[in-house]
mmCIF file of C-alpha atoms (C1' of nucleotides) in Angstrom:
data_model
loop_
_atom_site.group_PDB
_atom_site.id
_atom_site.type_symbol
_atom_site.label_atom_id
_atom_site.label_comp_id
_atom_site.label_asym_id
_atom_site.label_seq_id
_atom_site.Cartn_x
_atom_site.Cartn_y
_atom_site.Cartn_z
ATOM 1 C CA MET O 1 0.000 0.000 0.000
ATOM 2 C CA ALA O 2 3.054 2.204 0.297
ATOM 3 C CA ILE O 3 2.981 4.651 -2.570
ATOM 4 C CA ILE O 4 6.048 6.432 -1.322
ATOM 5 C CA ASN O 5 9.344 4.981 -2.530
ATOM 6 C CA ASN O 6 12.331 4.087 -0.438
ATOM 7 C CA ARG O 7 14.268 7.261 -1.100
ATOM 8 C CA ASP O 8 11.323 9.395 -0.009
ATOM 9 C CA PHE O 9 10.928 7.239 3.041
ATOM 10 C CA ILE O 10 14.486 8.037 4.070
ATOM 11 C CA THR O 11 14.124 11.710 3.224
ATOM 12 C CA ALA O 12 11.043 11.928 5.413
ATOM 13 C CA ARG O 13 12.858 10.309 8.319
ATOM 14 C CA GLU O 14 15.806 12.647 7.916
ATOM 15 C CA THR O 15 13.643 15.726 7.641
ATOM 16 C CA LEU O 16 11.805 14.813 10.805
ATOM 17 C CA SER O 17 15.047 14.006 12.662
ATOM 18 C CA ALA O 18 16.507 17.350 11.651
ATOM 19 C CA TYR O 19 13.406 19.107 12.952
ATOM 20 C CA ILE O 20 13.523 17.131 16.190
ATOM 21 C CA ASN O 21 17.151 18.028 16.783
ATOM 22 C CA GLU O 22 16.619 21.652 15.899
ATOM 23 C CA LYS O 23 13.785 21.964 18.390
ATOM 24 C CA GLY O 24 15.398 19.895 21.129
ATOM 25 C CA LEU O 25 12.722 17.240 20.940
ATOM 26 C CA ARG O 26 13.272 13.510 21.362
ATOM 27 C CA GLU O 27 13.188 10.374 19.271
ATOM 28 C CA THR O 28 10.970 7.789 20.871
ATOM 29 C CA LYS O 29 9.924 4.264 20.016
ATOM 30 C CA GLN O 30 6.350 5.386 19.602
ATOM 31 C CA ARG O 31 7.328 8.220 17.315
ATOM 32 C CA GLN O 32 9.264 5.812 15.090
ATOM 33 C CA ILE O 33 6.387 3.373 14.955
ATOM 34 C CA ILE O 34 3.878 6.095 14.148
ATOM 35 C CA LEU O 35 6.140 7.587 11.497
ATOM 36 C CA ASP O 36 6.650 4.236 9.805
ATOM 37 C CA ALA O 37 2.953 3.485 9.896
ATOM 38 C CA PHE O 38 2.176 6.915 8.479
ATOM 39 C CA LEU O 39 4.677 6.628 5.647
ATOM 40 C CA SER O 40 3.459 3.123 4.831
ATOM 41 C CA SER O 41 -0.168 4.177 4.781
ATOM 42 C CA GLY O 42 -2.186 5.447 1.866
ATOM 43 C CA ARG O 43 -1.793 9.020 0.795
ATOM 44 C CA HIS O 44 -4.543 10.518 2.939
ATOM 45 C CA ILE O 45 -5.200 9.091 6.357
ATOM 46 C CA THR O 46 -7.061 10.348 9.401
ATOM 47 C CA ALA O 47 -5.694 10.218 12.932
ATOM 48 C CA THR O 48 -8.317 7.666 13.877
ATOM 49 C CA GLU O 49 -7.510 5.436 10.926
ATOM 50 C CA LEU O 50 -3.806 5.589 11.600
ATOM 51 C CA HIS O 51 -4.351 4.803 15.261
ATOM 52 C CA LYS O 52 -6.422 1.800 14.264
ATOM 53 C CA ARG O 53 -3.711 0.525 11.921
ATOM 54 C CA ILE O 54 -1.133 0.784 14.672
ATOM 55 C CA SER O 55 -3.273 -0.707 17.406
ATOM 56 C CA GLY O 56 -3.000 -4.217 16.035
ATOM 57 C CA ALA O 57 0.736 -4.568 16.538
ATOM 58 C CA HIS O 58 1.048 -1.879 19.226
ATOM 59 C CA PRO O 59 -2.063 -1.691 21.341
ATOM 60 C CA GLU O 60 -0.166 0.253 23.972
ATOM 61 C CA ILE O 61 0.087 3.333 21.760
ATOM 62 C CA GLY O 62 -2.748 5.691 22.562
ATOM 63 C CA PHE O 63 -4.771 7.880 20.265
ATOM 64 C CA ALA O 64 -3.477 11.096 21.759
ATOM 65 C CA THR O 65 0.080 10.106 20.925
ATOM 66 C CA VAL O 66 -0.814 9.391 17.333
ATOM 67 C CA GLN O 67 -2.613 12.711 17.074
ATOM 68 C CA ARG O 68 0.257 14.622 18.667
ATOM 69 C CA ASN O 69 2.770 13.047 16.356
ATOM 70 C CA LEU O 70 0.712 13.780 13.264
ATOM 71 C CA ASN O 71 0.693 17.396 14.365
ATOM 72 C CA LEU O 72 4.461 17.211 14.775
ATOM 73 C CA PHE O 73 4.837 15.703 11.305
ATOM 74 C CA CYS O 74 2.948 18.690 9.938
ATOM 75 C CA GLU O 75 5.124 21.155 11.814
ATOM 76 C CA SER O 76 8.235 19.473 10.500
ATOM 77 C CA GLY O 77 6.988 19.687 6.949
ATOM 78 C CA ILE O 78 6.707 15.988 6.122
ATOM 79 C CA ALA O 79 2.926 15.969 6.376
ATOM 80 C CA GLU O 80 0.111 18.337 5.620
ATOM 81 C CA GLU O 81 -3.416 18.623 6.895
ATOM 82 C CA ILE O 82 -6.234 18.493 4.394
ATOM 83 C CA LYS O 83 -9.616 19.529 5.628
ATOM 84 C CA ILE O 84 -12.551 19.138 3.318
ATOM 85 C CA GLY O 85 -15.899 20.495 4.380
ATOM 86 C CA ARG O 86 -16.958 19.005 7.670
ATOM 87 C CA GLN O 87 -14.984 15.822 7.167
ATOM 88 C CA LYS O 88 -12.343 15.013 9.709
ATOM 89 C CA THR O 89 -8.813 16.138 9.032
ATOM 90 C CA ARG O 90 -6.703 13.922 6.800
ATOM 91 C CA TYR O 91 -2.933 13.890 6.856
ATOM 92 C CA GLU O 92 -1.107 13.776 3.588
ATOM 93 C CA GLN O 93 2.508 12.793 2.983
ATOM 94 C CA LYS O 94 4.415 15.679 1.473
ATOM 95 C CA ILE O 95 7.849 14.220 0.828
ATOM 96 C CA GLY O 96 8.118 13.026 -2.746
ATOM 97 C CA HIS O 97 4.749 14.430 -3.658
ATOM 98 C CA GLU O 98 4.350 17.602 -5.622
ATOM 99 C CA HIS O 99 1.865 20.176 -4.490
ATOM 100 C CA HIS O 100 -1.560 19.613 -5.945
ATOM 101 C CA ASP O 101 -5.131 20.752 -5.737
ATOM 102 C CA HIS O 102 -8.280 18.693 -5.322
ATOM 103 C CA LEU O 103 -11.372 18.040 -7.366
ATOM 104 C CA ILE O 104 -13.916 16.905 -4.802
ATOM 105 C CA CYS O 105 -17.069 15.023 -5.708
ATOM 106 C CA VAL O 106 -20.043 16.339 -3.764
ATOM 107 C CA LYS O 107 -21.873 13.066 -4.264
ATOM 108 C CA CYS O 108 -19.438 10.271 -3.438
ATOM 109 C CA GLY O 109 -16.943 12.379 -1.477
ATOM 110 C CA ASP O 110 -13.993 11.047 -3.408
ATOM 111 C CA PHE O 111 -11.338 13.431 -4.619
ATOM 112 C CA ILE O 112 -8.888 13.661 -7.477
ATOM 113 C CA GLU O 113 -5.491 15.304 -7.232
ATOM 114 C CA VAL O 114 -4.687 17.791 -9.959
ATOM 115 C CA HIS O 115 -2.063 20.345 -10.758
ATOM 116 C CA ASP O 116 -1.753 23.248 -13.164
ATOM 117 C CA ASP O 117 1.316 25.448 -13.329
ATOM 118 C CA LYS O 118 -0.526 28.174 -15.183
ATOM 119 C CA ILE O 119 -3.000 28.514 -12.353
ATOM 120 C CA GLU O 120 -0.174 28.623 -9.826
ATOM 121 C CA ASN O 121 1.550 31.401 -11.750
ATOM 122 C CA LEU O 122 -1.622 33.441 -11.952
ATOM 123 C CA GLN O 123 -2.147 32.974 -8.236
ATOM 124 C CA ASN O 124 1.292 34.372 -7.548
ATOM 125 C CA LYS O 125 0.599 37.354 -9.777
ATOM 126 C CA LEU O 126 -2.707 37.915 -8.062
ATOM 127 C CA ALA O 127 -1.022 37.888 -4.667
ATOM 128 C CA ALA O 128 1.724 40.232 -5.812
ATOM 129 C CA ALA O 129 -0.847 42.658 -7.186
ATOM 130 C CA ASN O 130 -2.320 42.840 -3.699
ATOM 131 C CA ASN O 131 0.971 43.412 -1.929
ATOM 132 C CA PHE O 132 0.676 39.929 -0.470
ATOM 133 C CA ARG O 133 3.502 37.436 -0.053
ATOM 134 C CA PRO O 134 2.104 33.942 -0.587
ATOM 135 C CA ILE O 135 3.381 30.882 1.271
ATOM 136 C CA ARG O 136 0.957 28.178 0.309
ATOM 137 C CA HIS O 137 -2.514 27.832 -1.060
ATOM 138 C CA LYS O 138 -5.466 25.551 -1.181
ATOM 139 C CA LEU O 139 -7.679 25.119 -4.200
ATOM 140 C CA GLU O 140 -10.694 22.866 -3.962
ATOM 141 C CA ILE O 141 -13.102 22.466 -6.836
ATOM 142 C CA TYR O 142 -16.408 20.896 -5.881
ATOM 143 C CA GLY O 143 -18.646 19.164 -8.373
ATOM 144 C CA TYR O 144 -19.492 15.772 -9.833
ATOM 145 C CA CYS O 145 -16.857 13.228 -10.708
ATOM 146 C CA GLY O 146 -16.995 11.013 -13.790
ATOM 147 C CA ASN O 147 -18.786 8.224 -11.937
ATOM 148 C CA CYS O 148 -21.419 10.426 -10.355
ATOM 149 C CA LYS O 149 -22.259 12.996 -12.990
ATOM 150 C CA MET P 19 -21.663 48.923 8.942
ATOM 151 C CA ALA P 20 -23.947 47.681 6.206
ATOM 152 C CA ILE P 21 -21.915 47.256 3.051
ATOM 153 C CA ILE P 22 -24.831 45.818 1.150
ATOM 154 C CA ASN P 23 -26.993 48.392 -0.597
ATOM 155 C CA ASN P 24 -30.738 48.706 -0.447
ATOM 156 C CA ARG P 25 -31.445 46.931 -3.704
ATOM 157 C CA ASP P 26 -29.400 43.941 -2.621
ATOM 158 C CA PHE P 27 -31.134 43.971 0.722
ATOM 159 C CA ILE P 28 -34.488 43.612 -1.038
ATOM 160 C CA THR P 29 -33.171 40.975 -3.421
ATOM 161 C CA ALA P 30 -31.905 38.926 -0.495
ATOM 162 C CA ARG P 31 -35.272 39.106 1.232
ATOM 163 C CA GLU P 32 -37.069 38.105 -1.946
ATOM 164 C CA THR P 33 -34.709 35.245 -2.661
ATOM 165 C CA LEU P 34 -35.187 33.880 0.817
ATOM 166 C CA SER P 35 -38.972 34.288 0.642
ATOM 167 C CA ALA P 36 -39.062 32.436 -2.639
ATOM 168 C CA TYR P 37 -37.066 29.606 -1.127
ATOM 169 C CA ILE P 38 -39.300 29.506 1.921
ATOM 170 C CA ASN P 39 -42.422 29.287 -0.207
ATOM 171 C CA GLU P 40 -40.946 26.691 -2.496
ATOM 172 C CA LYS P 41 -40.072 24.471 0.442
ATOM 173 C CA GLY P 42 -43.259 25.071 2.414
ATOM 174 C CA LEU P 43 -41.384 26.746 5.243
ATOM 175 C CA ARG P 44 -42.626 29.686 7.253
ATOM 176 C CA GLU P 45 -41.848 33.333 7.788
ATOM 177 C CA THR P 46 -41.343 34.056 11.444
ATOM 178 C CA LYS P 47 -40.554 37.134 13.456
ATOM 179 C CA GLN P 48 -37.266 35.633 14.554
ATOM 180 C CA ARG P 49 -36.308 34.758 11.010
ATOM 181 C CA GLN P 50 -36.948 38.342 9.923
ATOM 182 C CA ILE P 51 -34.921 39.735 12.777
ATOM 183 C CA ILE P 52 -32.041 37.365 12.133
ATOM 184 C CA LEU P 53 -32.120 38.097 8.413
ATOM 185 C CA ASP P 54 -32.077 41.853 8.956
ATOM 186 C CA ALA P 55 -29.247 41.561 11.459
ATOM 187 C CA PHE P 56 -27.316 39.348 9.076
ATOM 188 C CA LEU P 57 -27.754 41.685 6.105
ATOM 189 C CA SER P 58 -26.840 44.693 8.224
ATOM 190 C CA SER P 59 -23.737 43.041 9.599
ATOM 191 C CA GLY P 60 -20.275 43.119 8.128
ATOM 192 C CA ARG P 61 -19.492 40.836 5.260
ATOM 193 C CA HIS P 62 -18.259 37.845 7.271
ATOM 194 C CA ILE P 63 -19.863 37.044 10.566
ATOM 195 C CA THR P 64 -19.903 33.970 12.789
ATOM 196 C CA ALA P 65 -23.035 32.454 14.304
ATOM 197 C CA THR P 66 -21.834 33.441 17.758
ATOM 198 C CA GLU P 67 -21.146 37.035 16.737
ATOM 199 C CA LEU P 68 -24.504 37.384 15.053
ATOM 200 C CA HIS P 69 -26.263 35.930 18.063
ATOM 201 C CA LYS P 70 -24.476 38.443 20.279
ATOM 202 C CA ARG P 71 -25.513 41.348 18.054
ATOM 203 C CA ILE P 72 -29.122 40.248 18.186
ATOM 204 C CA SER P 73 -29.189 39.489 21.890
ATOM 205 C CA GLY P 74 -29.148 43.136 22.892
ATOM 206 C CA ALA P 75 -32.486 44.027 21.359
ATOM 207 C CA HIS P 76 -33.868 40.490 21.311
ATOM 208 C CA PRO P 77 -32.546 38.458 24.209
ATOM 209 C CA GLU P 78 -35.310 35.911 23.704
ATOM 210 C CA ILE P 79 -33.780 34.655 20.467
ATOM 211 C CA GLY P 80 -31.586 31.654 21.195
ATOM 212 C CA PHE P 81 -28.307 30.659 19.663
ATOM 213 C CA ALA P 82 -29.733 27.531 18.064
ATOM 214 C CA THR P 83 -32.259 29.592 16.150
ATOM 215 C CA VAL P 84 -29.573 31.886 14.820
ATOM 216 C CA GLN P 85 -27.486 28.907 13.783
ATOM 217 C CA ARG P 86 -30.419 27.175 12.119
ATOM 218 C CA ASN P 87 -31.359 30.279 10.194
ATOM 219 C CA LEU P 88 -27.829 30.860 8.991
ATOM 220 C CA ASN P 89 -27.891 27.323 7.653
ATOM 221 C CA LEU P 90 -31.198 28.113 5.971
ATOM 222 C CA PHE P 91 -29.736 31.263 4.434
ATOM 223 C CA CYS P 92 -26.976 29.134 2.958
ATOM 224 C CA GLU P 93 -29.447 26.623 1.558
ATOM 225 C CA SER P 94 -31.453 29.403 -0.036
ATOM 226 C CA GLY P 95 -28.372 30.841 -1.672
ATOM 227 C CA ILE P 96 -28.233 34.231 0.033
ATOM 228 C CA ALA P 97 -25.342 33.263 2.269
ATOM 229 C CA GLU P 98 -22.281 31.100 2.037
ATOM 230 C CA GLU P 99 -20.121 29.388 4.613
ATOM 231 C CA ILE P 100 -16.451 30.227 4.668
ATOM 232 C CA LYS P 101 -14.276 27.988 6.734
ATOM 233 C CA ILE P 102 -10.666 28.947 7.139
ATOM 234 C CA GLY P 103 -8.313 26.608 8.931
ATOM 235 C CA ARG P 104 -9.530 25.897 12.432
ATOM 236 C CA GLN P 105 -11.433 29.140 12.722
ATOM 237 C CA LYS P 106 -15.126 28.896 13.287
ATOM 238 C CA THR P 107 -17.404 29.067 10.292
ATOM 239 C CA ARG P 108 -18.162 32.531 8.973
ATOM 240 C CA TYR P 109 -21.239 33.373 6.947
ATOM 241 C CA GLU P 110 -20.860 35.630 3.976
ATOM 242 C CA GLN P 111 -23.557 37.568 2.170
ATOM 243 C CA LYS P 112 -23.784 36.429 -1.428
ATOM 244 C CA ILE P 113 -26.397 38.743 -2.921
ATOM 245 C CA GLY P 114 -24.748 41.655 -4.666
ATOM 246 C CA HIS P 115 -21.302 40.190 -4.206
ATOM 247 C CA GLU P 116 -19.440 38.458 -6.968
ATOM 248 C CA HIS P 117 -17.678 35.225 -6.264
ATOM 249 C CA HIS P 118 -14.180 35.783 -4.993
ATOM 250 C CA ASP P 119 -11.220 34.037 -3.467
ATOM 251 C CA HIS P 120 -9.284 34.907 -0.334
ATOM 252 C CA LEU P 121 -5.754 35.978 0.459
ATOM 253 C CA ILE P 122 -5.364 35.044 4.112
ATOM 254 C CA CYS P 123 -2.659 36.492 6.312
ATOM 255 C CA VAL P 124 -1.100 33.812 8.507
ATOM 256 C CA LYS P 125 0.082 36.436 10.980
ATOM 257 C CA CYS P 126 -2.858 38.761 11.636
ATOM 258 C CA GLY P 127 -5.587 36.435 10.341
ATOM 259 C CA ASP P 128 -7.135 39.112 8.188
ATOM 260 C CA PHE P 129 -8.172 38.301 4.654
ATOM 261 C CA ILE P 130 -8.495 40.111 1.357
ATOM 262 C CA GLU P 131 -11.059 39.257 -1.277
ATOM 263 C CA VAL P 132 -9.738 38.821 -4.778
ATOM 264 C CA HIS P 133 -10.955 37.638 -8.131
ATOM 265 C CA ASP P 134 -9.347 36.608 -11.385
ATOM 266 C CA ASP P 135 -11.335 35.450 -14.385
ATOM 267 C CA LYS P 136 -8.320 33.867 -16.002
ATOM 268 C CA ILE P 137 -7.849 31.608 -13.000
ATOM 269 C CA GLU P 138 -11.520 30.689 -13.055
ATOM 270 C CA ASN P 139 -11.317 29.743 -16.719
ATOM 271 C CA LEU P 140 -8.267 27.580 -16.158
ATOM 272 C CA GLN P 141 -10.009 25.876 -13.275
ATOM 273 C CA ASN P 142 -12.904 24.983 -15.532
ATOM 274 C CA LYS P 143 -10.542 23.586 -18.139
ATOM 275 C CA LEU P 144 -8.730 21.596 -15.492
ATOM 276 C CA ALA P 145 -11.990 20.110 -14.292
ATOM 277 C CA ALA P 146 -13.124 19.299 -17.811
ATOM 278 C CA ALA P 147 -9.814 17.577 -18.535
ATOM 279 C CA ASN P 148 -10.551 15.277 -15.590
ATOM 280 C CA ASN P 149 -14.091 14.445 -16.641
ATOM 281 C CA PHE P 150 -15.321 16.467 -13.687
ATOM 282 C CA ARG P 151 -18.293 18.819 -13.689
ATOM 283 C CA PRO P 152 -17.522 21.731 -11.354
ATOM 284 C CA ILE P 153 -20.158 23.486 -9.269
ATOM 285 C CA ARG P 154 -18.163 25.789 -7.065
ATOM 286 C CA HIS P 155 -14.671 26.180 -5.803
ATOM 287 C CA LYS P 156 -12.636 27.561 -2.975
ATOM 288 C CA LEU P 157 -9.240 29.142 -3.417
ATOM 289 C CA GLU P 158 -7.352 30.295 -0.369
ATOM 290 C CA ILE P 159 -3.868 31.720 -0.626
ATOM 291 C CA TYR P 160 -2.017 31.878 2.683
ATOM 292 C CA GLY P 161 0.874 34.236 3.301
ATOM 293 C CA TYR P 162 1.756 37.639 4.678
ATOM 294 C CA CYS P 163 -0.336 40.707 4.005
ATOM 295 C CA GLY P 164 1.095 44.155 3.326
ATOM 296 C CA ASN P 165 0.998 45.134 6.983
ATOM 297 C CA CYS P 166 2.623 41.966 8.281
ATOM 298 C CA LYS P 167 5.228 41.141 5.675
ATOM 299 C "C1'" DT N 27 -61.946 28.612 14.466
ATOM 300 C "C1'" DT N 28 -59.507 24.664 14.189
ATOM 301 C "C1'" DA N 29 -55.971 21.540 12.486
ATOM 302 C "C1'" DT N 30 -51.535 20.913 10.977
ATOM 303 C "C1'" DT N 31 -46.918 21.169 11.414
ATOM 304 C "C1'" DA N 32 -42.722 24.280 10.984
ATOM 305 C "C1'" DA N 33 -40.123 26.914 14.167
ATOM 306 C "C1'" DT N 34 -38.426 28.085 18.492
ATOM 307 C "C1'" DG N 35 -35.575 27.898 22.783
ATOM 308 C "C1'" DA N 36 -33.357 25.297 26.135
ATOM 309 C "C1'" DT N 37 -30.820 21.657 26.620
ATOM 310 C "C1'" DT N 38 -28.274 17.705 25.672
ATOM 311 C "C1'" DG N 39 -25.455 15.016 22.599
ATOM 312 C "C1'" DC N 40 -21.804 14.257 19.492
ATOM 313 C "C1'" DC N 41 -17.335 14.178 17.825
ATOM 314 C "C1'" DA N 42 -12.814 15.791 16.666
ATOM 315 C "C1'" DT N 43 -9.167 17.719 18.724
ATOM 316 C "C1'" DT N 44 -6.609 19.694 22.959
ATOM 317 C "C1'" DA N 45 -5.333 20.079 27.581
ATOM 318 C "C1'" DT N 46 -4.099 17.995 31.873
ATOM 319 C "C1'" DC N 47 -1.278 15.296 34.779
ATOM 320 C "C1'" DA N 48 1.200 11.685 36.865
ATOM 321 C "C1'" DA N 49 4.395 8.319 35.281
ATOM 322 C "C1'" DT N 50 7.987 7.136 32.081
ATOM 323 C "C1'" DA N 51 11.976 7.431 29.386
ATOM 324 C "C1'" DA N 52 15.291 10.005 26.219
ATOM 325 C "C1'" DT N 53 19.105 12.989 26.326
ATOM 326 C "C1'" DA N 54 22.628 15.759 28.613
ATOM 327 C "C1'" DA N 55 25.667 16.609 32.362
ATOM 328 C "C1'" DC N 56 28.668 14.831 35.525
ATOM 329 C "C1'" DG Y 24 27.694 4.469 34.704
ATOM 330 C "C1'" DT Y 25 24.855 7.682 37.503
ATOM 331 C "C1'" DT Y 26 22.048 11.482 38.015
ATOM 332 C "C1'" DA Y 27 19.350 15.377 36.582
ATOM 333 C "C1'" DT Y 28 16.447 17.344 33.413
ATOM 334 C "C1'" DT Y 29 12.535 17.525 30.865
ATOM 335 C "C1'" DA Y 30 10.098 15.867 26.577
ATOM 336 C "C1'" DT Y 31 6.896 12.248 25.900
ATOM 337 C "C1'" DT Y 32 3.466 9.134 26.846
ATOM 338 C "C1'" DG Y 33 -1.187 7.236 27.967
ATOM 339 C "C1'" DA Y 34 -5.424 7.803 30.150
ATOM 340 C "C1'" DT Y 35 -8.785 10.779 30.761
ATOM 341 C "C1'" DA Y 36 -11.230 15.022 31.022
ATOM 342 C "C1'" DA Y 37 -12.150 19.260 28.828
ATOM 343 C "C1'" DT Y 38 -13.229 22.103 25.011
ATOM 344 C "C1'" DG Y 39 -15.802 23.946 21.345
ATOM 345 C "C1'" DG Y 40 -18.619 24.081 17.403
ATOM 346 C "C1'" DC Y 41 -22.530 22.448 15.641
ATOM 347 C "C1'" DA Y 42 -26.491 19.105 15.355
ATOM 348 C "C1'" DA Y 43 -30.270 16.618 17.519
ATOM 349 C "C1'" DT Y 44 -34.000 16.414 20.687
ATOM 350 C "C1'" DC Y 45 -38.318 17.696 22.550
ATOM 351 C "C1'" DA Y 46 -41.988 20.104 24.577
ATOM 352 C "C1'" DT Y 47 -44.049 24.405 23.485
ATOM 353 C "C1'" DT Y 48 -45.394 28.079 20.443
ATOM 354 C "C1'" DA Y 49 -47.126 30.072 16.463
ATOM 355 C "C1'" DA Y 50 -47.633 30.476 11.197
ATOM 356 C "C1'" DT Y 51 -50.413 28.926 7.541
ATOM 357 C "C1'" DA Y 52 -54.237 26.402 5.484
ATOM 358 C "C1'" DA Y 53 -58.710 24.406 5.757
#
DNA sequence: TTATTAATGATTGCCATTATCAATAATAAC
DNA sequence: GTTATTATTGATAATGGCAATCATTAATAA
């Protein structure tokens, strides 16, 4: 199920370690287990789902720890929150995955990842024209997917 | 504080009335009061804020009623939810206001409304290329505004 | 006037995420 | 290695926004 390749796996580990050292945090067994489970999971997982995956082999790891570590992964830059409507937050792996936007089906709830450099460029121009320095953006297009239209 | 002009005010009322009739709902004193307060408020208000504004003159109107009516306003098309990050939902007046996107300052939390037809067109093409029929979209660009950069 | 039923207001429930706190364990200092 | 420091953990409670509930009220139709 791991979509991420081995090189990205290592990069993610290293990025997180660097962040941990920089901030004076600590490497723990739980953190390693959660990281591995996260990187081996599908592209978009919720805290609850990840906790469930881990519980089988490591029932001693609590939900709060999983949640806290997902937040840490986001801070360190190896993960990113995606929040769609009222759905619960999903955590996306960033290492080895280009930025993308989402086409979200209002019927089945599924989403497609898309990317368009021209749109990105226009966004930057738009920001500049408003004396605004952009860091990141989120574009969600809602509608009907091929299966539901 | 009302940004909306008188014509839009009337259009909003009429649009809501039409929706209410169509669905067999009812016009109530509270609904009128909440609608007027909403239309007279700033462009982006939360349910809590609106309830507070109303409470002064109408302490008998409960929070749940305000919340329910804001949801109704959204259903009828005269309002729209905007959800930014973890902030609580804000309700935006749609009548008399073109669709727009948001430049959101990560430091002060303020946001600027922007619009770009070229981006919209590219979004439609992007959707079409993915066999996706778009209904609406949300573009949020995060960064630093002129005051905070 | 009466019947129907949407709406209200107060409250409770729900659910995702955070905060708390005592116990544990990772790192640094010695 | 030993000790001190303090980040982390796990269990649980708290928080907060919003929805659901339910008895009561009131808007519309008959």
